[in-house]
CSV table of C-alpha atoms in Angstrom, one decimal:
chain,number,residue,atom,x,y,z
P,1,MET,CA,28.4,-13.8,10.1
P,2,PRO,CA,30.5,-16.7,8.2
P,3,GLU,CA,34.2,-16.4,8.5
P,4,GLY,CA,36.4,-16.9,5.4
P,5,LEU,CA,34.1,-14.7,3.3
P,6,TYR,CA,34.8,-11.1,2.0
P,7,TYR,CA,32.3,-8.3,2.1
P,8,THR,CA,31.4,-5.1,0.4
P,9,ARG,CA,30.0,-1.9,1.8
P,10,GLU,CA,26.9,-2.7,-0.2
P,11,HIS,CA,26.2,-5.9,1.7
P,12,GLU,CA,27.4,-8.4,-0.8
P,13,TRP,CA,29.6,-11.4,0.2
P,14,VAL,CA,32.1,-13.2,-1.8
P,15,LYS,CA,33.4,-16.8,-1.2
P,16,LEU,CA,36.5,-17.9,-3.1
P,17,GLU,CA,36.1,-21.4,-4.6
P,18,GLY,CA,39.2,-22.4,-6.4
P,19,ASN,CA,39.6,-20.0,-9.4
P,20,LEU,CA,36.0,-18.9,-9.1
P,21,ALA,CA,34.2,-16.5,-6.6
P,22,ARG,CA,30.6,-17.1,-5.5
P,23,VAL,CA,28.5,-14.0,-4.8
P,24,GLY,CA,25.4,-13.2,-2.7
P,25,VAL,CA,23.9,-10.6,-0.3
P,26,THR,CA,24.4,-10.7,3.5
P,27,ASP,CA,22.0,-11.4,6.2
P,28,TYR,CA,21.9,-7.7,6.9
P,29,ALA,CA,20.8,-7.0,3.4
P,30,GLN,CA,18.0,-9.6,3.2
P,31,ASP,CA,16.6,-8.3,6.7
P,32,LYS,CA,16.6,-4.7,5.6
P,33,LEU,CA,14.9,-5.7,2.3
P,34,GLY,CA,12.1,-7.8,3.8
P,35,ASP,CA,10.3,-10.5,1.8
P,36,VAL,CA,12.3,-11.0,-1.4
P,37,VAL,CA,9.8,-11.6,-4.3
P,38,TYR,CA,11.8,-11.4,-7.5
P,39,VAL,CA,15.6,-11.6,-8.4
P,40,GLU,CA,16.8,-10.3,-11.7
P,41,LEU,CA,20.0,-12.1,-12.8
P,42,SER,CA,22.5,-10.9,-15.3
P,43,GLU,CA,23.5,-13.0,-18.4
P,44,VAL,CA,26.0,-15.7,-18.1
P,45,GLY,CA,29.1,-14.5,-19.9
P,46,LYS,CA,28.5,-10.8,-18.9
P,47,GLN,CA,31.8,-9.0,-18.3
P,48,VAL,CA,31.5,-7.0,-14.9
P,49,LYS,CA,33.7,-4.6,-13.1
P,50,GLN,CA,34.3,-4.3,-9.3
P,51,LEU,CA,31.9,-1.5,-8.0
P,52,ALA,CA,33.8,1.8,-7.8
P,53,GLU,CA,32.9,5.3,-6.6
P,54,SER,CA,30.7,6.1,-9.6
P,55,LYS,CA,28.2,3.3,-10.3
P,56,ALA,CA,28.0,2.0,-13.9
P,57,LYS,CA,25.9,-0.5,-15.7
P,58,GLU,CA,28.9,-2.8,-16.1
P,59,MET,CA,29.2,-3.1,-12.3
P,60,GLU,CA,25.7,-4.6,-11.9
P,61,LEU,CA,25.1,-8.2,-11.3
P,62,GLY,CA,21.3,-7.9,-11.2
P,63,ALA,CA,18.7,-6.8,-8.8
P,64,VAL,CA,16.9,-8.1,-5.7
P,65,GLU,CA,13.3,-6.9,-5.4
P,66,SER,CA,11.3,-7.1,-2.2
P,67,ILE,CA,7.7,-5.9,-1.5
P,68,LYS,CA,9.3,-2.7,-0.3
P,69,ALA,CA,12.1,-1.9,-2.7
P,70,VAL,CA,14.3,-2.9,-5.5
P,71,SER,CA,18.0,-3.1,-4.7
P,72,THR,CA,20.7,-3.4,-7.4
P,73,VAL,CA,23.4,-6.0,-6.7
P,74,HIS,CA,26.8,-4.7,-7.7
P,75,SER,CA,29.7,-6.8,-8.5
P,76,PRO,CA,32.4,-7.2,-5.7
P,77,LEU,CA,35.0,-8.3,-8.3
P,78,SER,CA,35.8,-7.6,-12.0
P,79,GLY,CA,35.6,-10.6,-14.3
P,80,THR,CA,33.1,-12.8,-16.1
P,81,VAL,CA,29.8,-14.3,-14.9
P,82,LYS,CA,30.2,-18.0,-15.2
P,83,GLU,CA,26.9,-19.1,-13.7
P,84,THR,CA,23.7,-17.7,-12.2
P,85,ASN,CA,21.5,-19.3,-9.5
P,86,ALA,CA,18.5,-20.1,-11.6
P,87,THR,CA,16.6,-21.5,-8.6
P,88,LEU,CA,16.1,-18.0,-7.5
P,89,GLN,CA,13.6,-17.4,-10.3
P,90,GLU,CA,11.3,-19.9,-8.6
P,91,ARG,CA,12.3,-19.4,-5.1
P,92,PRO,CA,13.4,-15.9,-4.6
P,93,GLU,CA,12.7,-16.3,-0.8
P,94,LEU,CA,15.9,-18.3,-0.5
P,95,ILE,CA,17.7,-15.0,-0.3
P,96,ASN,CA,15.9,-14.5,2.9
P,97,THR,CA,16.0,-18.0,4.4
P,98,SER,CA,19.5,-18.9,3.2
P,99,PRO,CA,21.5,-15.9,2.2
P,100,TYR,CA,25.0,-17.5,2.4
P,101,ASN,CA,24.0,-20.8,1.0
P,102,GLU,CA,21.1,-21.7,-1.3
P,103,GLY,CA,20.5,-17.9,-1.8
P,104,TRP,CA,23.8,-17.5,-3.7
P,105,ILE,CA,23.4,-15.2,-6.7
P,106,CYS,CA,26.2,-15.9,-9.2
P,107,LEU,CA,29.7,-17.4,-9.8
P,108,ILE,CA,32.3,-14.9,-11.2
P,109,GLU,CA,35.6,-15.9,-12.9
P,110,PRO,CA,37.7,-13.0,-11.3
P,111,SER,CA,40.1,-11.1,-13.7
P,112,ALA,CA,42.1,-9.2,-11.0
P,113,LEU,CA,41.5,-11.1,-7.8
P,114,GLU,CA,44.8,-10.3,-6.0
P,115,ALA,CA,44.5,-6.5,-6.4
P,116,GLU,CA,40.8,-6.3,-5.8
P,117,LEU,CA,40.6,-8.3,-2.7
P,118,ASN,CA,42.3,-5.4,-1.0
P,119,ASN,CA,39.0,-3.3,-1.7
P,120,LEU,CA,36.9,-5.8,0.2
P,121,MET,CA,36.3,-6.2,4.0
P,122,ASP,CA,36.9,-9.4,5.9
P,123,ALA,CA,34.3,-10.7,8.5
P,124,LYS,CA,35.7,-8.6,11.4
P,125,ALA,CA,35.9,-5.4,9.3
P,126,TYR,CA,32.3,-6.0,8.0
P,127,ALA,CA,31.1,-6.6,11.5
P,128,GLU,CA,32.7,-3.3,12.5
P,129,TYR,CA,31.0,-1.6,9.5
P,130,LEU,CA,27.7,-2.9,10.4
P,131,LYS,CA,28.0,-1.5,14.0
P,132,GLY,CA,28.7,1.9,12.6
P,133,LEU,CA,25.4,1.7,10.5
P,134,GLU,CA,23.0,1.2,13.5
Z,1,MET,CA,11.7,20.5,6.7
Z,2,LYS,CA,8.2,20.1,8.2
Z,3,GLN,CA,8.1,18.0,11.4
Z,4,LEU,CA,6.6,14.6,11.1
Z,5,LYS,CA,3.4,14.0,13.0
Z,6,HIS,CA,3.2,11.0,15.5
Z,7,LEU,CA,0.4,8.5,16.0
Z,8,PRO,CA,-1.1,8.8,19.5
Z,9,LEU,CA,-0.3,5.2,20.0
Z,10,GLU,CA,3.1,5.3,18.5
Z,11,LYS,CA,4.7,3.7,21.4
Z,12,ASN,CA,2.4,0.7,21.2
Z,13,HIS,CA,3.5,0.2,17.5
Z,14,ARG,CA,7.2,0.5,18.4
Z,15,SER,CA,6.9,-2.2,21.1
Z,16,LEU,CA,5.2,-4.4,18.7
Z,17,GLY,CA,8.2,-4.0,16.5
Z,18,GLY,CA,6.7,-1.6,14.0
Z,19,GLU,CA,9.2,-0.4,11.4
Z,20,MET,CA,8.5,3.3,11.1
Z,21,ASN,CA,8.7,5.4,8.0
Z,22,PRO,CA,7.3,8.8,6.9
Z,23,PHE,CA,4.0,8.7,5.1
Z,24,GLY,CA,1.7,11.7,4.3
Z,25,GLY,CA,3.6,13.8,6.9
Z,26,TRP,CA,3.3,11.1,9.6
Z,27,GLU,CA,5.6,8.6,11.1
Z,28,MET,CA,3.9,5.3,10.3
Z,29,PRO,CA,4.4,1.6,10.8
Z,30,ILE,CA,5.2,0.0,7.4
Z,31,LYS,CA,5.3,-3.5,8.8
Z,32,TYR,CA,5.6,-5.2,12.1
Z,33,LYS,CA,8.0,-8.0,13.2
Z,34,THR,CA,6.7,-10.6,10.7
Z,35,SER,CA,6.5,-9.5,7.1
Z,36,ILE,CA,4.3,-7.6,4.7
Z,37,VAL,CA,3.3,-10.9,3.1
Z,38,GLY,CA,2.3,-12.5,6.5
Z,39,GLU,CA,0.2,-9.3,7.3
Z,40,HIS,CA,-1.4,-9.3,4.0
Z,41,MET,CA,-2.4,-13.1,4.4
Z,42,ALA,CA,-3.6,-12.4,7.9
Z,43,VAL,CA,-6.2,-10.0,6.3
Z,44,ARG,CA,-7.3,-12.6,3.7
Z,45,ASP,CA,-7.3,-15.5,5.9
Z,46,THR,CA,-8.5,-14.4,9.3
Z,47,VAL,CA,-8.2,-10.8,10.5
Z,48,GLY,CA,-5.8,-7.9,10.4
Z,49,LEU,CA,-5.7,-4.7,12.6
Z,50,PHE,CA,-4.5,-1.4,11.2
Z,51,ASP,CA,-4.0,1.9,13.1
Z,52,LEU,CA,-5.0,4.6,10.7
Z,53,SER,CA,-5.1,7.5,13.0
Z,54,HIS,CA,-3.1,9.5,10.5
Z,55,MET,CA,-6.2,9.9,8.2
Z,56,GLY,CA,-8.0,13.1,8.1
Z,57,GLU,CA,-11.5,13.8,9.6
Z,58,VAL,CA,-13.7,16.7,9.1
Z,59,SER,CA,-16.9,17.2,11.0
Z,60,VAL,CA,-19.8,19.1,9.0
Z,61,LYS,CA,-22.8,20.4,10.9
Z,62,GLY,CA,-25.5,22.9,9.9
Z,63,GLU,CA,-28.9,23.7,8.5
Z,64,SER,CA,-27.6,23.5,5.0
Z,65,ALA,CA,-25.1,20.8,5.5
Z,66,PHE,CA,-27.0,18.5,3.1
Z,67,ASP,CA,-27.1,21.1,0.3
Z,68,TYR,CA,-23.5,21.9,0.8
Z,69,LEU,CA,-22.3,18.4,0.6
Z,70,GLN,CA,-24.4,17.7,-2.3
Z,71,ARG,CA,-22.6,20.5,-4.1
Z,72,VAL,CA,-19.1,19.8,-3.1
Z,73,THR,CA,-19.1,16.1,-3.3
Z,74,THR,CA,-19.8,13.9,-6.5
Z,75,ASN,CA,-21.9,11.1,-4.9
Z,76,ASP,CA,-25.6,11.5,-4.0
Z,77,VAL,CA,-25.8,12.6,-0.4
Z,78,SER,CA,-29.7,12.3,-0.6
Z,79,LYS,CA,-29.1,8.6,-0.3
Z,80,LEU,CA,-27.6,9.0,3.2
Z,81,ALA,CA,-30.0,8.0,5.9
Z,82,ILE,CA,-28.7,8.7,9.5
Z,83,GLY,CA,-26.2,5.9,10.2
Z,84,THR,CA,-25.1,5.3,6.6
Z,85,GLY,CA,-22.0,6.3,4.6
Z,86,GLN,CA,-20.9,6.4,1.0
Z,87,TYR,CA,-17.4,6.4,-0.8
Z,88,SER,CA,-17.2,9.7,-2.7
Z,89,THR,CA,-14.9,12.3,-4.1
Z,90,ILE,CA,-14.5,16.1,-4.0
Z,91,CYS,CA,-13.5,17.4,-7.4
Z,92,ASN,CA,-12.2,20.6,-9.0
Z,93,MET,CA,-13.9,22.5,-11.7
Z,94,ARG,CA,-12.0,20.5,-14.4
Z,95,GLY,CA,-13.5,17.3,-12.9
Z,96,GLY,CA,-10.2,16.2,-11.4
Z,97,VAL,CA,-10.1,14.5,-8.0
Z,98,ILE,CA,-9.1,16.7,-5.1
Z,99,ASP,CA,-9.5,13.6,-2.8
Z,100,ASP,CA,-11.4,10.4,-2.5
Z,101,LEU,CA,-13.1,10.0,0.8
Z,102,ILE,CA,-16.0,8.6,2.8
Z,103,VAL,CA,-19.1,10.7,3.8
Z,104,TYR,CA,-20.9,9.4,6.9
Z,105,ARG,CA,-24.2,10.8,8.0
Z,106,VAL,CA,-24.1,10.6,11.8
Z,107,GLY,CA,-27.0,13.0,12.7
Z,108,GLU,CA,-30.0,14.8,11.2
Z,109,LYS,CA,-27.7,17.6,10.1
Z,110,GLU,CA,-24.4,16.1,11.0
Z,111,TYR,CA,-21.9,14.5,8.8
Z,112,MET,CA,-18.4,13.1,9.2
Z,113,ILE,CA,-15.9,13.0,6.4
Z,114,VAL,CA,-12.8,10.7,6.5
Z,115,ASP,CA,-10.0,11.6,3.9
Z,116,ASN,CA,-6.5,10.8,3.0
Z,117,ALA,CA,-3.8,11.9,5.5
Z,118,SER,CA,-1.6,13.4,2.7
Z,119,ASN,CA,-4.5,15.7,1.7
Z,120,ALA,CA,-6.1,16.4,5.1
Z,121,ASP,CA,-5.1,20.1,5.2
Z,122,LYS,CA,-5.8,20.6,1.5
Z,123,ASP,CA,-9.2,19.2,1.7
Z,124,PHE,CA,-10.1,21.1,4.9
Z,125,ASN,CA,-9.1,24.4,3.3
Z,126,TRP,CA,-11.1,23.6,0.3
Z,127,LEU,CA,-14.2,22.5,2.3
Z,128,VAL,CA,-14.1,25.7,4.6
Z,129,GLN,CA,-13.8,27.8,1.3
Z,130,GLN,CA,-16.8,26.3,-0.2
Z,131,ALA,CA,-19.0,26.3,3.1
Z,132,PRO,CA,-21.9,28.6,3.5
Z,133,PRO,CA,-22.0,30.6,6.7
Z,134,ASP,CA,-24.5,28.4,8.4
Z,135,VAL,CA,-22.4,25.2,8.1
Z,136,GLU,CA,-19.7,24.4,10.7
Z,137,VAL,CA,-16.7,22.7,9.2
Z,138,GLU,CA,-14.3,21.3,11.8
Z,139,HIS,CA,-10.9,19.8,11.4
Z,140,ILE,CA,-10.9,17.0,13.9
Z,141,THR,CA,-8.0,15.0,12.7
Z,142,MET,CA,-5.7,15.5,15.5
Z,143,THR,CA,-8.1,14.5,18.2
Z,144,THR,CA,-9.6,11.4,16.2
Z,145,LEU,CA,-8.2,7.9,16.3
Z,146,LEU,CA,-9.1,5.4,13.6
Z,147,PHE,CA,-8.6,1.7,13.7
Z,148,SER,CA,-9.4,-0.6,10.9
Z,149,LEU,CA,-10.2,-4.4,11.5
Z,150,GLN,CA,-10.4,-6.2,8.1
Z,151,GLY,CA,-10.8,-9.9,7.2
Z,152,PRO,CA,-13.3,-12.7,7.4
Z,153,ASN,CA,-13.0,-12.9,11.1
Z,154,ALA,CA,-13.4,-9.2,11.8
Z,155,ARG,CA,-17.1,-9.4,12.8
Z,156,LYS,CA,-16.4,-12.3,15.1
Z,157,VAL,CA,-13.6,-10.5,16.9
Z,158,LEU,CA,-15.4,-7.2,17.2
Z,159,GLN,CA,-18.6,-8.7,18.4
Z,160,LYS,CA,-16.7,-10.1,21.5
Z,161,LEU,CA,-16.3,-6.5,22.5
Z,162,THR,CA,-19.7,-4.9,22.0
Z,163,TYR,CA,-23.4,-5.7,22.8
Z,164,PHE,CA,-24.5,-3.8,19.6
Z,165,ASP,CA,-25.5,-6.5,17.1
Z,166,LEU,CA,-23.0,-5.9,14.4
Z,167,SER,CA,-25.1,-7.8,11.7
Z,168,ARG,CA,-27.4,-4.6,11.8
Z,169,LEU,CA,-24.5,-2.7,10.0
Z,170,ARG,CA,-24.7,-3.4,6.4
Z,171,ARG,CA,-21.9,-3.0,3.9
Z,172,TYR,CA,-21.0,-0.4,2.6
Z,173,GLY,CA,-21.0,2.4,5.0
Z,174,SER,CA,-23.5,1.6,7.7
Z,175,ASN,CA,-22.5,3.0,11.0
Z,176,ALA,CA,-23.4,3.5,14.6
Z,177,PHE,CA,-22.1,4.8,17.9
Z,178,MET,CA,-21.6,2.0,20.2
Z,179,GLU,CA,-19.5,0.9,23.3
Z,180,VAL,CA,-16.5,-1.1,22.3
Z,181,ALA,CA,-14.6,-2.5,25.3
Z,182,GLY,CA,-16.8,-0.2,27.4
Z,183,THR,CA,-15.6,2.8,25.4
Z,184,ARG,CA,-17.8,4.8,23.1
Z,185,ALA,CA,-16.8,4.7,19.4
Z,186,LEU,CA,-18.3,5.3,15.9
Z,187,VAL,CA,-18.1,2.0,14.1
Z,188,SER,CA,-18.7,1.6,10.3
Z,189,ARG,CA,-18.8,-1.2,8.1
Z,190,THR,CA,-16.1,0.0,5.7
Z,191,GLY,CA,-12.7,-1.0,4.7
Z,192,TYR,CA,-10.0,-0.8,2.1
Z,193,THR,CA,-8.8,-4.4,1.6
Z,194,GLY,CA,-11.7,-5.9,-0.3
Z,195,GLU,CA,-12.6,-8.0,2.7
Z,196,ASP,CA,-15.3,-7.6,5.2
Z,197,GLY,CA,-14.3,-5.3,8.1
Z,198,PHE,CA,-15.1,-2.4,10.5
Z,199,GLU,CA,-13.5,0.9,11.0
Z,200,LEU,CA,-13.7,2.4,14.5
Z,201,LEU,CA,-13.5,6.1,15.0
Z,202,ILE,CA,-12.8,7.5,18.5
Z,203,THR,CA,-13.3,11.3,18.7
Z,204,ASP,CA,-12.3,13.9,21.2
Z,205,GLU,CA,-9.3,12.0,22.3
Z,206,PRO,CA,-6.4,14.0,23.5
Z,207,PRO,CA,-3.4,12.8,21.3
Z,208,SER,CA,-1.0,13.0,24.2
Z,209,ASN,CA,-3.2,10.9,26.4
Z,210,PRO,CA,-5.2,8.5,24.2
Z,211,VAL,CA,-6.7,6.4,27.0
Z,212,ARG,CA,-9.8,5.4,25.3
Z,213,GLY,CA,-8.0,4.6,22.1
Z,214,GLU,CA,-5.4,2.4,23.8
Z,215,ARG,CA,-8.2,0.6,25.6
Z,216,ILE,CA,-9.9,-0.3,22.4
Z,217,TRP,CA,-6.6,-1.1,20.6
Z,218,ASN,CA,-5.5,-3.5,23.4
Z,219,ALA,CA,-9.1,-5.0,23.6
Z,220,LEU,CA,-9.0,-5.7,19.8
Z,221,MET,CA,-5.5,-7.2,20.0
Z,222,HIS,CA,-6.6,-9.5,22.8
Z,223,ALA,CA,-9.9,-10.4,21.3
Z,224,GLY,CA,-8.3,-11.4,18.1
Z,225,GLU,CA,-5.6,-13.7,19.5
Z,226,SER,CA,-7.6,-16.8,19.3
Z,227,VAL,CA,-8.1,-16.5,15.6
Z,228,GLY,CA,-4.5,-15.3,14.9
Z,229,LEU,CA,-5.2,-11.6,14.4
Z,230,GLY,CA,-2.3,-9.9,12.6
Z,231,VAL,CA,-1.3,-6.3,13.3
Z,232,CYS,CA,-0.8,-4.6,9.9
Z,233,GLY,CA,1.2,-1.7,8.7
Z,234,LEU,CA,1.0,0.5,5.5
Z,235,GLY,CA,2.8,-2.1,3.4
Z,236,ALA,CA,0.0,-4.7,3.8
Z,237,ARG,CA,-2.5,-1.8,3.4
Z,238,ASP,CA,-1.2,-1.2,0.0
Z,239,THR,CA,-0.9,-4.8,-1.2
Z,240,THR,CA,-4.5,-5.6,-0.2
Z,241,ARG,CA,-6.0,-2.5,-1.7
Z,242,ILE,CA,-4.1,-3.0,-5.0
Z,243,GLU,CA,-5.3,-6.7,-5.1
Z,244,ALA,CA,-8.9,-5.4,-4.4
Z,245,GLY,CA,-8.7,-2.8,-7.1
Z,246,LEU,CA,-9.1,0.2,-5.0
Z,247,CYS,CA,-7.5,3.6,-5.8
Z,248,LEU,CA,-4.7,5.3,-3.9
Z,249,TYR,CA,-4.6,9.1,-4.2
Z,250,GLY,CA,-1.4,10.2,-5.7
Z,251,ASN,CA,-1.3,7.1,-7.9
Z,252,GLU,CA,-4.7,6.4,-9.4
Z,253,LEU,CA,-6.2,9.6,-8.5
Z,254,THR,CA,-4.9,13.1,-9.0
Z,255,GLU,CA,-6.2,16.6,-9.7
Z,256,ASP,CA,-5.9,15.8,-13.3
Z,257,ILE,CA,-7.7,12.5,-13.2
Z,258,SER,CA,-11.5,12.3,-13.0
Z,259,PRO,CA,-13.4,9.6,-11.3
Z,260,LEU,CA,-14.6,8.5,-14.7
Z,261,GLU,CA,-11.1,7.8,-16.1
Z,262,ALA,CA,-10.4,6.1,-12.7
Z,263,SER,CA,-13.2,3.8,-13.3
Z,264,ILE,CA,-15.1,4.7,-10.1
Z,265,ALA,CA,-18.0,6.3,-12.0
Z,266,PHE,CA,-20.3,4.9,-9.4
Z,267,VAL,CA,-19.3,7.7,-7.1
Z,268,VAL,CA,-20.5,10.3,-9.6
Z,269,LYS,CA,-24.2,10.8,-9.8
Z,270,LEU,CA,-24.5,13.3,-12.7
Z,271,ASP,CA,-28.3,13.3,-12.3
Z,272,LYS,CA,-28.4,14.4,-8.8
Z,273,GLY,CA,-28.1,18.1,-9.5
Z,274,GLU,CA,-25.3,20.7,-9.8
Z,275,PHE,CA,-22.0,19.9,-8.1
Z,276,ILE,CA,-18.4,21.1,-8.5
Z,277,GLY,CA,-17.0,19.2,-11.5
Z,278,ARG,CA,-20.3,18.2,-13.0
Z,279,LYS,CA,-20.0,20.3,-16.1
Z,280,ALA,CA,-16.6,19.1,-16.9
Z,281,MET,CA,-17.4,15.4,-16.4
Z,282,LEU,CA,-20.5,15.6,-18.7
Z,283,LYS,CA,-18.1,16.9,-21.4
Z,284,LYS,CA,-15.8,14.1,-20.7
Z,285,LYS,CA,-18.6,11.6,-21.1
Z,286,GLU,CA,-19.6,13.2,-24.3
Z,287,LYS,CA,-16.2,13.4,-25.8
Z,288,GLY,CA,-15.1,9.9,-24.6
Z,289,LEU,CA,-12.2,9.1,-22.2
Z,290,SER,CA,-8.9,8.8,-23.7
Z,291,LYS,CA,-7.5,6.6,-20.8
Z,292,VAL,CA,-9.2,4.4,-18.2
Z,293,ARG,CA,-7.9,2.5,-15.2
Z,294,ILE,CA,-8.0,-1.3,-15.4
Z,295,GLY,CA,-6.0,-4.2,-14.0
Z,296,MET,CA,-3.0,-6.0,-15.4
Z,297,GLN,CA,-1.5,-9.3,-14.3
Z,298,MET,CA,2.0,-10.2,-15.2
Z,299,ILE,CA,2.7,-13.3,-17.4
Z,300,ASP,CA,6.4,-13.0,-17.4
Z,301,ARG,CA,8.1,-12.7,-14.1
Z,302,GLY,CA,8.9,-9.2,-13.1
Z,303,ILE,CA,7.1,-6.7,-10.9
Z,304,PRO,CA,5.5,-3.4,-12.5
Z,305,HIS,CA,6.0,-0.2,-10.8
Z,306,LYS,CA,4.4,3.2,-10.9
Z,307,ASN,CA,5.2,5.1,-14.2
Z,308,ASP,CA,6.3,2.0,-16.0
Z,309,LYS,CA,5.2,2.2,-19.6
Z,310,ILE,CA,2.6,-0.2,-21.1
Z,311,LEU,CA,3.2,-1.1,-24.7
Z,312,LYS,CA,1.0,-3.0,-27.4
Z,313,ASN,CA,2.5,-3.9,-30.7
Z,314,GLY,CA,5.6,-1.9,-29.8
Z,315,LYS,CA,3.7,1.3,-29.2
Z,316,GLU,CA,3.4,3.0,-25.9
Z,317,ILE,CA,-0.3,3.1,-24.9
Z,318,GLY,CA,-0.3,3.8,-21.3
Z,319,TYR,CA,1.3,3.5,-17.8
Z,320,VAL,CA,1.3,1.8,-14.5
Z,321,SER,CA,-0.3,3.8,-11.7
Z,322,SER,CA,0.3,1.2,-9.0
Z,323,GLY,CA,2.2,-2.1,-9.1
Z,324,VAL,CA,3.3,-4.8,-6.6
Z,325,PHE,CA,4.0,-8.4,-6.1
Z,326,SER,CA,0.7,-10.0,-5.1
Z,327,PRO,CA,1.3,-12.1,-1.9
Z,328,LEU,CA,-1.8,-14.1,-2.7
Z,329,LEU,CA,-1.2,-14.8,-6.3
Z,330,LYS,CA,2.5,-14.8,-6.2
Z,331,ILE,CA,2.8,-12.8,-9.4
Z,332,GLY,CA,3.2,-9.2,-10.3
Z,333,ILE,CA,-0.1,-7.1,-10.5
Z,334,ALA,CA,-0.7,-3.5,-11.3
Z,335,HIS,CA,-3.4,-0.8,-11.9
Z,336,VAL,CA,-2.8,0.6,-15.4
Z,337,TYR,CA,-4.2,3.5,-17.4
Z,338,VAL,CA,-4.8,2.5,-21.0
Z,339,PRO,CA,-7.1,3.4,-23.8
Z,340,PRO,CA,-10.7,2.2,-23.1
Z,341,GLU,CA,-10.5,-0.1,-26.2
Z,342,ILE,CA,-8.0,-2.3,-24.3
Z,343,SER,CA,-10.1,-5.2,-22.7
Z,344,PRO,CA,-9.7,-8.0,-20.3
Z,345,GLY,CA,-7.8,-10.7,-21.9
Z,346,ASP,CA,-5.7,-8.5,-24.1
Z,347,GLU,CA,-2.0,-9.1,-24.0
Z,348,VAL,CA,0.3,-6.2,-23.5
Z,349,LYS,CA,3.9,-5.6,-22.6
Z,350,ALA,CA,5.1,-3.7,-19.4
Z,351,LYS,CA,8.5,-2.0,-19.6
Z,352,ILE,CA,10.1,-3.1,-16.3
Z,353,ARG,CA,13.6,-1.7,-15.7
Z,354,GLY,CA,14.2,-1.5,-19.5
Z,355,ARG,CA,12.8,-5.0,-20.3
Z,356,ALA,CA,9.5,-5.5,-22.0
Z,357,CYS,CA,7.6,-8.2,-20.1
Z,358,SER,CA,4.4,-9.8,-21.1
Z,359,ALA,CA,1.2,-9.3,-19.1
Z,360,GLU,CA,-2.5,-9.7,-19.4
Z,361,ILE,CA,-5.3,-7.0,-18.9
Z,362,VAL,CA,-7.8,-8.2,-16.3
Z,363,ASN,CA,-10.8,-6.9,-14.4
Z,364,PHE,CA,-10.7,-6.1,-10.7
Z,365,PRO,CA,-10.4,-7.7,-8.2
Z,366,PHE,CA,-7.3,-9.8,-8.9
Z,367,TYR,CA,-8.4,-12.5,-6.5
Z,368,ASP,CA,-11.1,-15.0,-7.2
Z,369,PRO,CA,-14.2,-13.4,-5.5
Z,370,GLU,CA,-15.7,-16.8,-4.7
Z,371,ARG,CA,-12.6,-17.6,-2.5
Z,372,TYR,CA,-11.6,-14.2,-1.2
Z,373,GLY,CA,-13.2,-10.7,-0.4
Z,374,VAL,CA,-16.3,-9.6,0.9
Z,375,LYS,CA,-18.5,-11.9,-1.4
Z,376,ARG,CA,-16.5,-15.0,-0.7
Z,377,ARG,CA,-18.6,-18.2,-0.6
Z,378,GLY,CA,-19.6,-18.9,3.0
Z,379,ALA,CA,-19.4,-15.2,4.0
Z,380,ALA,CA,-21.8,-14.1,6.8
């Protein structure tokens, strides 16, 4: 998987772009989901919290739905949702075909980046984590 | 926890890349290497092949087999000549559905019932309980394989493997014993996708050594190659049957829902004579039904799911029994139970994950029957 990204145990990726963070789901996630047919995006301006032990509504960035299942996307960082990928409304399959590029889900303005990055995995750690899942 | 049952051809499905998951007590392929959408479109555009050996089969033989089946099933068994079959239900005394099934007449006093995997034991126990002493009711599920070949090219593919003229089998339910790939099978013109197709039953097959079944399965796979046959799992089985407007037991049918509410009144022949559930259904007919099954197609984006509420003018009027993203129409579709006054063309709202989304009530099937399904233009 791409270097320079951060990853969560829930299979979201984070790419730091200046003072913003772009978020999506990983190749592992899209493969497990199967054909993505619908993406539910949160409102621009929503205040989100980094996913913690007990899941809460304020940690939700939206949902990705495939023919098989609905999967909630949780926020890898606390902050404000600045932009969502509206193209996913018309073309949800981009999550399958281009999970790290055209299938990005939203842009967040992080509020506690330094501290919270410690809770995320780098590419190497995520690869190890995936091995443990199989 | 009860042990999962395994398909006799499980190793074939695994080597085809089948993603296995539990269903109805069996380890079943949900999809193969491609995608549920791809498998669904194979059925609609060319031909799909399903291994449905998990389904239940019961053999019914005896002097009073006809009277017995006439009494325990809701459809009219007197319409069954040898070599025909009919979709039907067995109901409880309240008129609720115990299972939906197909009754085939395979001999003078010999019938075969094919029912749902999830109800196979329940049905068998009920059928045995209701049977008179001179009727032999036999559970043949574990030694029977069932393959389903569905799609506009189904006949073309199967005809390559048999000398029997398949055009002699009429829809729905005509059946005959024949040699397929040199192997004896009972072939019926039935299916669960809305398309034309055939179902093949191979009986007396030892599950640990399904030589005959494997021969037929491999022959079908090979014969279908030139037309792009797609091997299909339960995911595509569900999406195709939802599009076609067909019921799934556990969703559209339960012991608290009668065939009348489920809009399959054609399997209930109230005038044929006495049968279990008849009195209750006559009463329902008299009183009028409070909810009936009909189709719903989304206007807003969003995919309806089982138990999602249906609203009209802010009031809850019904619920979703099955919902899915239609691979063909590329929009959410559902079977819903709503009051009978709600008609095709009416706009309702479906409460999906907390949001009220607009939808339209429609008749089944969801696809254009001129272009898809058994009655499509140009169908043989």
